[in-house]
Amino acid sequence: MPEAPRGYRERASRVAGAVLWTNTTGPSPRPVLPDGCTDLIWSEGRLLVAGPDTGPYHPGGVPPGTGYTGLRFAPGRGPAVFGVPAHELRDRRVPLADLWPAAQVRELTERAAEQAAARVATGVATGVATGVGRVLEEAAGGRLRQAAAAPGGDARTAAVAAALARGRPVAEVARAVALGERQLHRLSLDAFGYGPKTLARVLRFVRALDLARTGMPYAQVAVRAGYADQAHLAREVKSLAGAPMGVLLGSG
């Protein structure tokens, strides 16, 4: 997920549990921070998949002004769209053609390119995202409908993510979803890309960053987000983001 740069915009998607976003890179592309999500991304005529990150991702060789349109899926939703366990995408950016049938990706690429070209031709800049975003939503929605044949899977995955986001201990979460801790670990790797303890760290970091962006003092952020103290918050932010909280907020 892009870390709220100036060229970044987002809105709720028509696909449940997803956010549609656009971004235009500046002179120095900012790192993408861990959030537990996976993304389907259109950029410069290509369709890419961004997996769940365990640390900051630094885009390299991206010229200023490069445009992106992406569909970001909440933790646990990506595997149903992309058809592979989330841990296979962890810390990776891969062509969609590596995951979906070539003919399907070719048809989707052509449709997205037509939408982008049509909107650029009319000079409606925001329409590029609207047209391409609609294509991405239709493709993802179709995949999710096909995956709906596994009853209960989505509910259990969502329950795990919600409980870990609230700071519940792993053993308690396992009991709540009627799994052993090893079973929960396997489920978490497949659904989220990392084990439950790492997912909990990432979700806590996301909450802390959201709170800090409101102007809340760091000591209060630490308490509200579930850290032992402000020093614990500082260590975790540096570990997951590669920079102190003040640098992250200053770059927004």
PDB file of C-alpha atoms in Angstrom:
ATOM      1  CA  MET A   1       0.000   0.000   0.000  1.00  0.00           C
ATOM      2  CA  PRO A   2       1.384   3.444  -0.892  1.00  0.00           C
ATOM      3  CA  GLU A   3       2.159   5.408   2.241  1.00  0.00           C
ATOM      4  CA  ALA A   4      -0.123   8.425   1.646  1.00  0.00           C
ATOM      5  CA  PRO A   5       2.095  10.559  -0.616  1.00  0.00           C
ATOM      6  CA  ARG A   6       0.739  13.753  -2.148  1.00  0.00           C
ATOM      7  CA  GLY A   7      -0.244  12.074  -5.396  1.00  0.00           C
ATOM      8  CA  TYR A   8      -2.100   9.319  -3.589  1.00  0.00           C
ATOM      9  CA  ARG A   9      -5.903   9.065  -3.523  1.00  0.00           C
ATOM     10  CA  GLU A  10      -8.203   6.272  -2.421  1.00  0.00           C
ATOM     11  CA  ARG A  11     -11.869   5.420  -2.067  1.00  0.00           C
ATOM     12  CA  ALA A  12     -13.916   2.454  -0.955  1.00  0.00           C
ATOM     13  CA  SER A  13     -14.223  -0.138  -3.694  1.00  0.00           C
ATOM     14  CA  ARG A  14     -17.353  -1.796  -4.967  1.00  0.00           C
ATOM     15  CA  VAL A  15     -15.560  -5.035  -4.109  1.00  0.00           C
ATOM     16  CA  ALA A  16     -16.210  -5.893  -0.464  1.00  0.00           C
ATOM     17  CA  GLY A  17     -13.128  -5.608   1.703  1.00  0.00           C
ATOM     18  CA  ALA A  18     -11.132  -3.641  -0.876  1.00  0.00           C
ATOM     19  CA  VAL A  19      -9.963  -0.079  -1.495  1.00  0.00           C
ATOM     20  CA  LEU A  20      -9.391   1.465  -4.916  1.00  0.00           C
ATOM     21  CA  TRP A  21      -6.392   3.784  -5.036  1.00  0.00           C
ATOM     22  CA  THR A  22      -4.342   5.853  -7.452  1.00  0.00           C
ATOM     23  CA  ASN A  23      -0.875   7.294  -7.129  1.00  0.00           C
ATOM     24  CA  THR A  24       1.493   9.408  -9.202  1.00  0.00           C
ATOM     25  CA  THR A  25       5.115   9.195  -8.145  1.00  0.00           C
ATOM     26  CA  GLY A  26       7.133  12.243  -7.241  1.00  0.00           C
ATOM     27  CA  PRO A  27      10.883  12.865  -7.645  1.00  0.00           C
ATOM     28  CA  SER A  28      11.728  10.448  -4.811  1.00  0.00           C
ATOM     29  CA  PRO A  29       9.292   7.521  -4.571  1.00  0.00           C
ATOM     30  CA  ARG A  30       8.477   6.786  -0.959  1.00  0.00           C
ATOM     31  CA  PRO A  31       8.719   3.366   0.583  1.00  0.00           C
ATOM     32  CA  VAL A  32       5.604   1.252   0.806  1.00  0.00           C
ATOM     33  CA  LEU A  33       4.978   0.288   4.421  1.00  0.00           C
ATOM     34  CA  PRO A  34       3.715  -3.063   5.732  1.00  0.00           C
ATOM     35  CA  ASP A  35      -0.061  -3.235   6.201  1.00  0.00           C
ATOM     36  CA  GLY A  36      -0.920  -6.923   5.760  1.00  0.00           C
ATOM     37  CA  CYS A  37      -2.680  -6.219   2.460  1.00  0.00           C
ATOM     38  CA  THR A  38      -2.207  -7.455  -1.100  1.00  0.00           C
ATOM     39  CA  ASP A  39      -2.768  -5.345  -4.219  1.00  0.00           C
ATOM     40  CA  LEU A  40      -3.693  -5.772  -7.864  1.00  0.00           C
ATOM     41  CA  ILE A  41      -1.928  -2.926  -9.674  1.00  0.00           C
ATOM     42  CA  TRP A  42      -2.079  -1.387 -13.150  1.00  0.00           C
ATOM     43  CA  SER A  43       0.857   0.784 -14.218  1.00  0.00           C
ATOM     44  CA  GLU A  44       2.314   1.721 -17.575  1.00  0.00           C
ATOM     45  CA  GLY A  45       0.453  -1.012 -19.419  1.00  0.00           C
ATOM     46  CA  ARG A  46       1.298  -3.764 -16.939  1.00  0.00           C
ATOM     47  CA  LEU A  47      -0.689  -5.712 -14.359  1.00  0.00           C
ATOM     48  CA  LEU A  48       1.229  -6.557 -11.185  1.00  0.00           C
ATOM     49  CA  VAL A  49       0.523  -8.152  -7.835  1.00  0.00           C
ATOM     50  CA  ALA A  50       2.028  -6.757  -4.629  1.00  0.00           C
ATOM     51  CA  GLY A  51       2.223  -9.272  -1.808  1.00  0.00           C
ATOM     52  CA  PRO A  52       2.111  -8.635   1.943  1.00  0.00           C
ATOM     53  CA  ASP A  53       5.289  -6.936   3.156  1.00  0.00           C
ATOM     54  CA  THR A  54       7.306  -7.612   6.290  1.00  0.00           C
ATOM     55  CA  GLY A  55       9.303  -4.387   5.987  1.00  0.00           C
ATOM     56  CA  PRO A  56       9.469  -1.231   3.876  1.00  0.00           C
ATOM     57  CA  TYR A  57       9.425  -1.797   0.121  1.00  0.00           C
ATOM     58  CA  HIS A  58      11.551   0.706  -1.817  1.00  0.00           C
ATOM     59  CA  PRO A  59      10.473   1.108  -5.453  1.00  0.00           C
ATOM     60  CA  GLY A  60      13.509   1.338  -7.672  1.00  0.00           C
ATOM     61  CA  GLY A  61      13.938   2.864 -11.120  1.00  0.00           C
ATOM     62  CA  VAL A  62      10.501   4.510 -11.155  1.00  0.00           C
ATOM     63  CA  PRO A  63      10.506   7.802 -13.134  1.00  0.00           C
ATOM     64  CA  PRO A  64       8.661  10.780 -11.604  1.00  0.00           C
ATOM     65  CA  GLY A  65       5.120  11.063 -12.898  1.00  0.00           C
ATOM     66  CA  THR A  66       4.572   7.310 -13.177  1.00  0.00           C
ATOM     67  CA  GLY A  67       0.914   6.563 -12.600  1.00  0.00           C
ATOM     68  CA  TYR A  68      -0.585   3.653 -10.716  1.00  0.00           C
ATOM     69  CA  THR A  69      -4.119   2.402 -10.206  1.00  0.00           C
ATOM     70  CA  GLY A  70      -4.534  -0.330  -7.630  1.00  0.00           C
ATOM     71  CA  LEU A  71      -7.096  -2.430  -5.841  1.00  0.00           C
ATOM     72  CA  ARG A  72      -5.980  -3.167  -2.292  1.00  0.00           C
ATOM     73  CA  PHE A  73      -7.447  -6.193  -0.516  1.00  0.00           C
ATOM     74  CA  ALA A  74      -7.832  -6.405   3.240  1.00  0.00           C
ATOM     75  CA  PRO A  75      -5.640  -8.947   5.061  1.00  0.00           C
ATOM     76  CA  GLY A  76      -6.752 -12.457   4.178  1.00  0.00           C
ATOM     77  CA  ARG A  77      -8.668 -11.549   1.013  1.00  0.00           C
ATOM     78  CA  GLY A  78      -5.833 -11.760  -1.516  1.00  0.00           C
ATOM     79  CA  PRO A  79      -5.524 -15.554  -1.882  1.00  0.00           C
ATOM     80  CA  ALA A  80      -9.111 -15.877  -3.125  1.00  0.00           C
ATOM     81  CA  VAL A  81      -8.342 -13.307  -5.832  1.00  0.00           C
ATOM     82  CA  PHE A  82      -4.877 -14.412  -6.887  1.00  0.00           C
ATOM     83  CA  GLY A  83      -5.277 -18.153  -6.436  1.00  0.00           C
ATOM     84  CA  VAL A  84      -2.092 -18.777  -4.428  1.00  0.00           C
ATOM     85  CA  PRO A  85      -1.318 -18.821  -0.698  1.00  0.00           C
ATOM     86  CA  ALA A  86      -0.330 -15.388   0.560  1.00  0.00           C
ATOM     87  CA  HIS A  87       3.068 -16.567   1.797  1.00  0.00           C
ATOM     88  CA  GLU A  88       4.075 -17.247  -1.824  1.00  0.00           C
ATOM     89  CA  LEU A  89       3.715 -13.499  -2.483  1.00  0.00           C
ATOM     90  CA  ARG A  90       5.310 -12.238   0.734  1.00  0.00           C
ATOM     91  CA  ASP A  91       7.702  -9.329   0.073  1.00  0.00           C
ATOM     92  CA  ARG A  92       7.291  -9.791  -3.698  1.00  0.00           C
ATOM     93  CA  ARG A  93       5.984  -7.909  -6.733  1.00  0.00           C
ATOM     94  CA  VAL A  94       5.074 -10.321  -9.513  1.00  0.00           C
ATOM     95  CA  PRO A  95       3.363 -10.063 -12.914  1.00  0.00           C
ATOM     96  CA  LEU A  96      -0.261 -11.115 -12.775  1.00  0.00           C
ATOM     97  CA  ALA A  97       0.508 -13.393 -15.734  1.00  0.00           C
ATOM     98  CA  ASP A  98       2.561 -15.565 -13.364  1.00  0.00           C
ATOM     99  CA  LEU A  99      -0.602 -16.327 -11.390  1.00  0.00           C
ATOM    100  CA  TRP A 100      -3.559 -16.245 -13.785  1.00  0.00           C
ATOM    101  CA  PRO A 101      -4.055 -17.908 -17.184  1.00  0.00           C
ATOM    102  CA  ALA A 102      -2.281 -15.994 -19.947  1.00  0.00           C
ATOM    103  CA  ALA A 103      -5.422 -15.482 -22.028  1.00  0.00           C
ATOM    104  CA  GLN A 104      -7.298 -14.010 -19.062  1.00  0.00           C
ATOM    105  CA  VAL A 105      -4.461 -11.615 -18.244  1.00  0.00           C
ATOM    106  CA  ARG A 106      -4.114 -10.587 -21.887  1.00  0.00           C
ATOM    107  CA  GLU A 107      -7.828  -9.779 -22.129  1.00  0.00           C
ATOM    108  CA  LEU A 108      -7.745  -7.850 -18.854  1.00  0.00           C
ATOM    109  CA  THR A 109      -4.662  -5.905 -19.930  1.00  0.00           C
ATOM    110  CA  GLU A 110      -6.303  -4.931 -23.204  1.00  0.00           C
ATOM    111  CA  ARG A 111      -9.452  -3.731 -21.440  1.00  0.00           C
ATOM    112  CA  ALA A 112      -7.484  -1.669 -18.935  1.00  0.00           C
ATOM    113  CA  ALA A 113      -5.341  -0.162 -21.705  1.00  0.00           C
ATOM    114  CA  GLU A 114      -8.452   0.799 -23.684  1.00  0.00           C
ATOM    115  CA  GLN A 115      -9.937   2.547 -20.654  1.00  0.00           C
ATOM    116  CA  ALA A 116      -6.718   4.402 -19.904  1.00  0.00           C
ATOM    117  CA  ALA A 117      -6.255   5.504 -23.519  1.00  0.00           C
ATOM    118  CA  ALA A 118      -9.864   6.633 -23.884  1.00  0.00           C
ATOM    119  CA  ARG A 119      -9.755   8.772 -20.751  1.00  0.00           C
ATOM    120  CA  VAL A 120      -6.382  10.302 -21.604  1.00  0.00           C
ATOM    121  CA  ALA A 121      -7.668  11.170 -25.077  1.00  0.00           C
ATOM    122  CA  THR A 122     -10.562  13.103 -23.566  1.00  0.00           C
ATOM    123  CA  GLY A 123      -8.279  14.865 -21.092  1.00  0.00           C
ATOM    124  CA  VAL A 124     -10.204  13.609 -18.058  1.00  0.00           C
ATOM    125  CA  ALA A 125      -7.343  12.744 -15.719  1.00  0.00           C
ATOM    126  CA  THR A 126      -9.478  11.362 -12.904  1.00  0.00           C
ATOM    127  CA  GLY A 127     -11.300   9.196 -15.391  1.00  0.00           C
ATOM    128  CA  VAL A 128      -8.194   7.099 -15.959  1.00  0.00           C
ATOM    129  CA  ALA A 129      -8.485   5.757 -12.448  1.00  0.00           C
ATOM    130  CA  THR A 130     -12.239   5.400 -12.737  1.00  0.00           C
ATOM    131  CA  GLY A 131     -12.105   3.381 -15.965  1.00  0.00           C
ATOM    132  CA  VAL A 132      -9.124   1.228 -15.117  1.00  0.00           C
ATOM    133  CA  GLY A 133     -10.330   0.803 -11.544  1.00  0.00           C
ATOM    134  CA  ARG A 134     -13.657  -0.479 -12.778  1.00  0.00           C
ATOM    135  CA  VAL A 135     -11.880  -3.087 -14.899  1.00  0.00           C
ATOM    136  CA  LEU A 136      -9.836  -4.239 -11.895  1.00  0.00           C
ATOM    137  CA  GLU A 137     -12.944  -4.395  -9.710  1.00  0.00           C
ATOM    138  CA  GLU A 138     -14.838  -6.509 -12.233  1.00  0.00           C
ATOM    139  CA  ALA A 139     -11.970  -8.969 -12.568  1.00  0.00           C
ATOM    140  CA  ALA A 140     -11.425  -9.285  -8.819  1.00  0.00           C
ATOM    141  CA  GLY A 141     -15.146  -9.531  -8.117  1.00  0.00           C
ATOM    142  CA  GLY A 142     -15.443 -12.425 -10.543  1.00  0.00           C
ATOM    143  CA  ARG A 143     -12.594 -14.295  -8.878  1.00  0.00           C
ATOM    144  CA  LEU A 144     -14.103 -13.755  -5.431  1.00  0.00           C
ATOM    145  CA  ARG A 145     -17.464 -15.085  -6.568  1.00  0.00           C
ATOM    146  CA  GLN A 146     -15.753 -18.226  -7.881  1.00  0.00           C
ATOM    147  CA  ALA A 147     -13.923 -18.664  -4.559  1.00  0.00           C
ATOM    148  CA  ALA A 148     -17.141 -18.398  -2.546  1.00  0.00           C
ATOM    149  CA  ALA A 149     -17.559 -22.175  -2.795  1.00  0.00           C
ATOM    150  CA  ALA A 150     -15.463 -22.700   0.370  1.00  0.00           C
ATOM    151  CA  PRO A 151     -18.025 -22.134   3.153  1.00  0.00           C
ATOM    152  CA  GLY A 152     -16.795 -20.644   6.402  1.00  0.00           C
ATOM    153  CA  GLY A 153     -13.246 -19.943   5.239  1.00  0.00           C
ATOM    154  CA  ASP A 154     -13.679 -16.213   4.849  1.00  0.00           C
ATOM    155  CA  ALA A 155     -15.488 -15.906   8.194  1.00  0.00           C
ATOM    156  CA  ARG A 156     -12.726 -17.714  10.088  1.00  0.00           C
ATOM    157  CA  THR A 157      -9.988 -15.686   8.383  1.00  0.00           C
ATOM    158  CA  ALA A 158     -11.785 -12.425   9.127  1.00  0.00           C
ATOM    159  CA  ALA A 159     -12.267 -13.456  12.752  1.00  0.00           C
ATOM    160  CA  VAL A 160      -8.549 -14.173  13.123  1.00  0.00           C
ATOM    161  CA  ALA A 161      -7.568 -10.813  11.627  1.00  0.00           C
ATOM    162  CA  ALA A 162     -10.069  -8.926  13.790  1.00  0.00           C
ATOM    163  CA  ALA A 163      -8.955 -10.630  16.992  1.00  0.00           C
ATOM    164  CA  LEU A 164      -5.257 -10.089  16.308  1.00  0.00           C
ATOM    165  CA  ALA A 165      -5.935  -6.447  15.432  1.00  0.00           C
ATOM    166  CA  ARG A 166      -7.504  -6.068  18.886  1.00  0.00           C
ATOM    167  CA  GLY A 167      -4.326  -7.427  20.463  1.00  0.00           C
ATOM    168  CA  ARG A 168      -5.712 -10.807  21.529  1.00  0.00           C
ATOM    169  CA  PRO A 169      -3.049 -13.427  22.430  1.00  0.00           C
ATOM    170  CA  VAL A 170      -2.404 -16.073  19.787  1.00  0.00           C
ATOM    171  CA  ALA A 171      -3.531 -18.938  22.039  1.00  0.00           C
ATOM    172  CA  GLU A 172      -6.811 -17.151  22.736  1.00  0.00           C
ATOM    173  CA  VAL A 173      -7.381 -16.486  19.043  1.00  0.00           C
ATOM    174  CA  ALA A 174      -6.734 -20.138  18.219  1.00  0.00           C
ATOM    175  CA  ARG A 175      -9.318 -21.263  20.763  1.00  0.00           C
ATOM    176  CA  ALA A 176     -11.845 -18.721  19.507  1.00  0.00           C
ATOM    177  CA  VAL A 177     -11.712 -20.132  15.972  1.00  0.00           C
ATOM    178  CA  ALA A 178     -11.506 -23.765  17.133  1.00  0.00           C
ATOM    179  CA  LEU A 179      -7.966 -24.385  15.906  1.00  0.00           C
ATOM    180  CA  GLY A 180      -4.749 -25.553  17.496  1.00  0.00           C
ATOM    181  CA  GLU A 181      -1.911 -23.038  17.486  1.00  0.00           C
ATOM    182  CA  ARG A 182      -0.054 -24.917  14.746  1.00  0.00           C
ATOM    183  CA  GLN A 183      -3.218 -25.015  12.641  1.00  0.00           C
ATOM    184  CA  LEU A 184      -3.681 -21.289  13.204  1.00  0.00           C
ATOM    185  CA  HIS A 185      -0.098 -20.700  12.106  1.00  0.00           C
ATOM    186  CA  ARG A 186      -0.659 -22.620   8.862  1.00  0.00           C
ATOM    187  CA  LEU A 187      -3.928 -20.817   8.206  1.00  0.00           C
ATOM    188  CA  SER A 188      -2.233 -17.468   8.816  1.00  0.00           C
ATOM    189  CA  LEU A 189       0.620 -18.206   6.418  1.00  0.00           C
ATOM    190  CA  ASP A 190      -1.832 -19.171   3.679  1.00  0.00           C
ATOM    191  CA  ALA A 191      -4.310 -16.343   4.291  1.00  0.00           C
ATOM    192  CA  PHE A 192      -2.116 -13.440   5.402  1.00  0.00           C
ATOM    193  CA  GLY A 193       1.401 -14.297   4.275  1.00  0.00           C
ATOM    194  CA  TYR A 194       2.874 -14.481   7.755  1.00  0.00           C
ATOM    195  CA  GLY A 195       2.266 -16.170  11.086  1.00  0.00           C
ATOM    196  CA  PRO A 196      -0.205 -14.741  13.591  1.00  0.00           C
ATOM    197  CA  LYS A 197       2.439 -13.014  15.728  1.00  0.00           C
ATOM    198  CA  THR A 198       3.865 -11.162  12.729  1.00  0.00           C
ATOM    199  CA  LEU A 199       0.381 -10.251  11.512  1.00  0.00           C
ATOM    200  CA  ALA A 200      -0.426  -8.873  14.961  1.00  0.00           C
ATOM    201  CA  ARG A 201       2.747  -6.731  14.861  1.00  0.00           C
ATOM    202  CA  VAL A 202       1.876  -5.375  11.416  1.00  0.00           C
ATOM    203  CA  LEU A 203      -1.740  -4.559  12.326  1.00  0.00           C
ATOM    204  CA  ARG A 204      -0.621  -2.880  15.548  1.00  0.00           C
ATOM    205  CA  PHE A 205       1.869  -0.797  13.558  1.00  0.00           C
ATOM    206  CA  VAL A 206      -0.876   0.274  11.129  1.00  0.00           C
ATOM    207  CA  ARG A 207      -3.082   1.345  14.038  1.00  0.00           C
ATOM    208  CA  ALA A 208      -0.228   3.251  15.674  1.00  0.00           C
ATOM    209  CA  LEU A 209       0.555   5.114  12.459  1.00  0.00           C
ATOM    210  CA  ASP A 210      -3.105   6.034  11.986  1.00  0.00           C
ATOM    211  CA  LEU A 211      -3.292   7.363  15.547  1.00  0.00           C
ATOM    212  CA  ALA A 212      -0.040   9.298  15.229  1.00  0.00           C
ATOM    213  CA  ARG A 213      -1.285  10.969  12.040  1.00  0.00           C
ATOM    214  CA  THR A 214      -4.103  12.540  14.065  1.00  0.00           C
ATOM    215  CA  GLY A 215      -1.513  14.423  16.116  1.00  0.00           C
ATOM    216  CA  MET A 216      -1.849  12.209  19.186  1.00  0.00           C
ATOM    217  CA  PRO A 217       1.276  12.276  21.421  1.00  0.00           C
ATOM    218  CA  TYR A 218       3.485   9.225  20.954  1.00  0.00           C
ATOM    219  CA  ALA A 219       3.136   8.095  24.578  1.00  0.00           C
ATOM    220  CA  GLN A 220      -0.640   8.004  24.161  1.00  0.00           C
ATOM    221  CA  VAL A 221      -0.304   6.287  20.779  1.00  0.00           C
ATOM    222  CA  ALA A 222       1.738   3.561  22.458  1.00  0.00           C
ATOM    223  CA  VAL A 223      -0.968   2.921  25.049  1.00  0.00           C
ATOM    224  CA  ARG A 224      -3.883   3.052  22.598  1.00  0.00           C
ATOM    225  CA  ALA A 225      -2.194   0.809  20.040  1.00  0.00           C
ATOM    226  CA  GLY A 226      -1.170  -1.801  22.602  1.00  0.00           C
ATOM    227  CA  TYR A 227       2.576  -1.294  23.054  1.00  0.00           C
ATOM    228  CA  ALA A 228       4.298  -1.758  26.416  1.00  0.00           C
ATOM    229  CA  ASP A 229       5.545   1.835  26.360  1.00  0.00           C
ATOM    230  CA  GLN A 230       6.786   4.563  24.018  1.00  0.00           C
ATOM    231  CA  ALA A 231      10.203   2.923  23.683  1.00  0.00           C
ATOM    232  CA  HIS A 232       8.534  -0.295  22.541  1.00  0.00           C
ATOM    233  CA  LEU A 233       6.558   1.686  19.977  1.00  0.00           C
ATOM    234  CA  ALA A 234       9.742   3.338  18.689  1.00  0.00           C
ATOM    235  CA  ARG A 235      11.552   0.009  18.302  1.00  0.00           C
ATOM    236  CA  GLU A 236       8.672  -1.631  16.462  1.00  0.00           C
ATOM    237  CA  VAL A 237       8.179   1.308  14.098  1.00  0.00           C
ATOM    238  CA  LYS A 238      11.885   1.344  13.231  1.00  0.00           C
ATOM    239  CA  SER A 239      11.861  -2.429  12.727  1.00  0.00           C
ATOM    240  CA  LEU A 240       8.811  -2.518  10.432  1.00  0.00           C
ATOM    241  CA  ALA A 241       9.169   0.814   8.637  1.00  0.00           C
ATOM    242  CA  GLY A 242      12.916   1.312   8.598  1.00  0.00           C
ATOM    243  CA  ALA A 243      12.574   4.853   9.956  1.00  0.00           C
ATOM    244  CA  PRO A 244      11.373   6.619  13.121  1.00  0.00           C
ATOM    245  CA  MET A 245       7.757   7.726  13.460  1.00  0.00           C
ATOM    246  CA  GLY A 246       8.709  11.391  13.047  1.00  0.00           C
ATOM    247  CA  VAL A 247      10.260  10.692   9.647  1.00  0.00           C
ATOM    248  CA  LEU A 248       7.179   8.767   8.506  1.00  0.00           C
ATOM    249  CA  LEU A 249       4.846  11.581   9.561  1.00  0.00           C
ATOM    250  CA  GLY A 250       7.080  14.262   8.111  1.00  0.00           C
ATOM    251  CA  SER A 251       7.060  12.566   4.720  1.00  0.00           C
ATOM    252  CA  GLY A 252       3.257  12.521   4.540  1.00  0.00           C
TER     253      GLY A 252
END
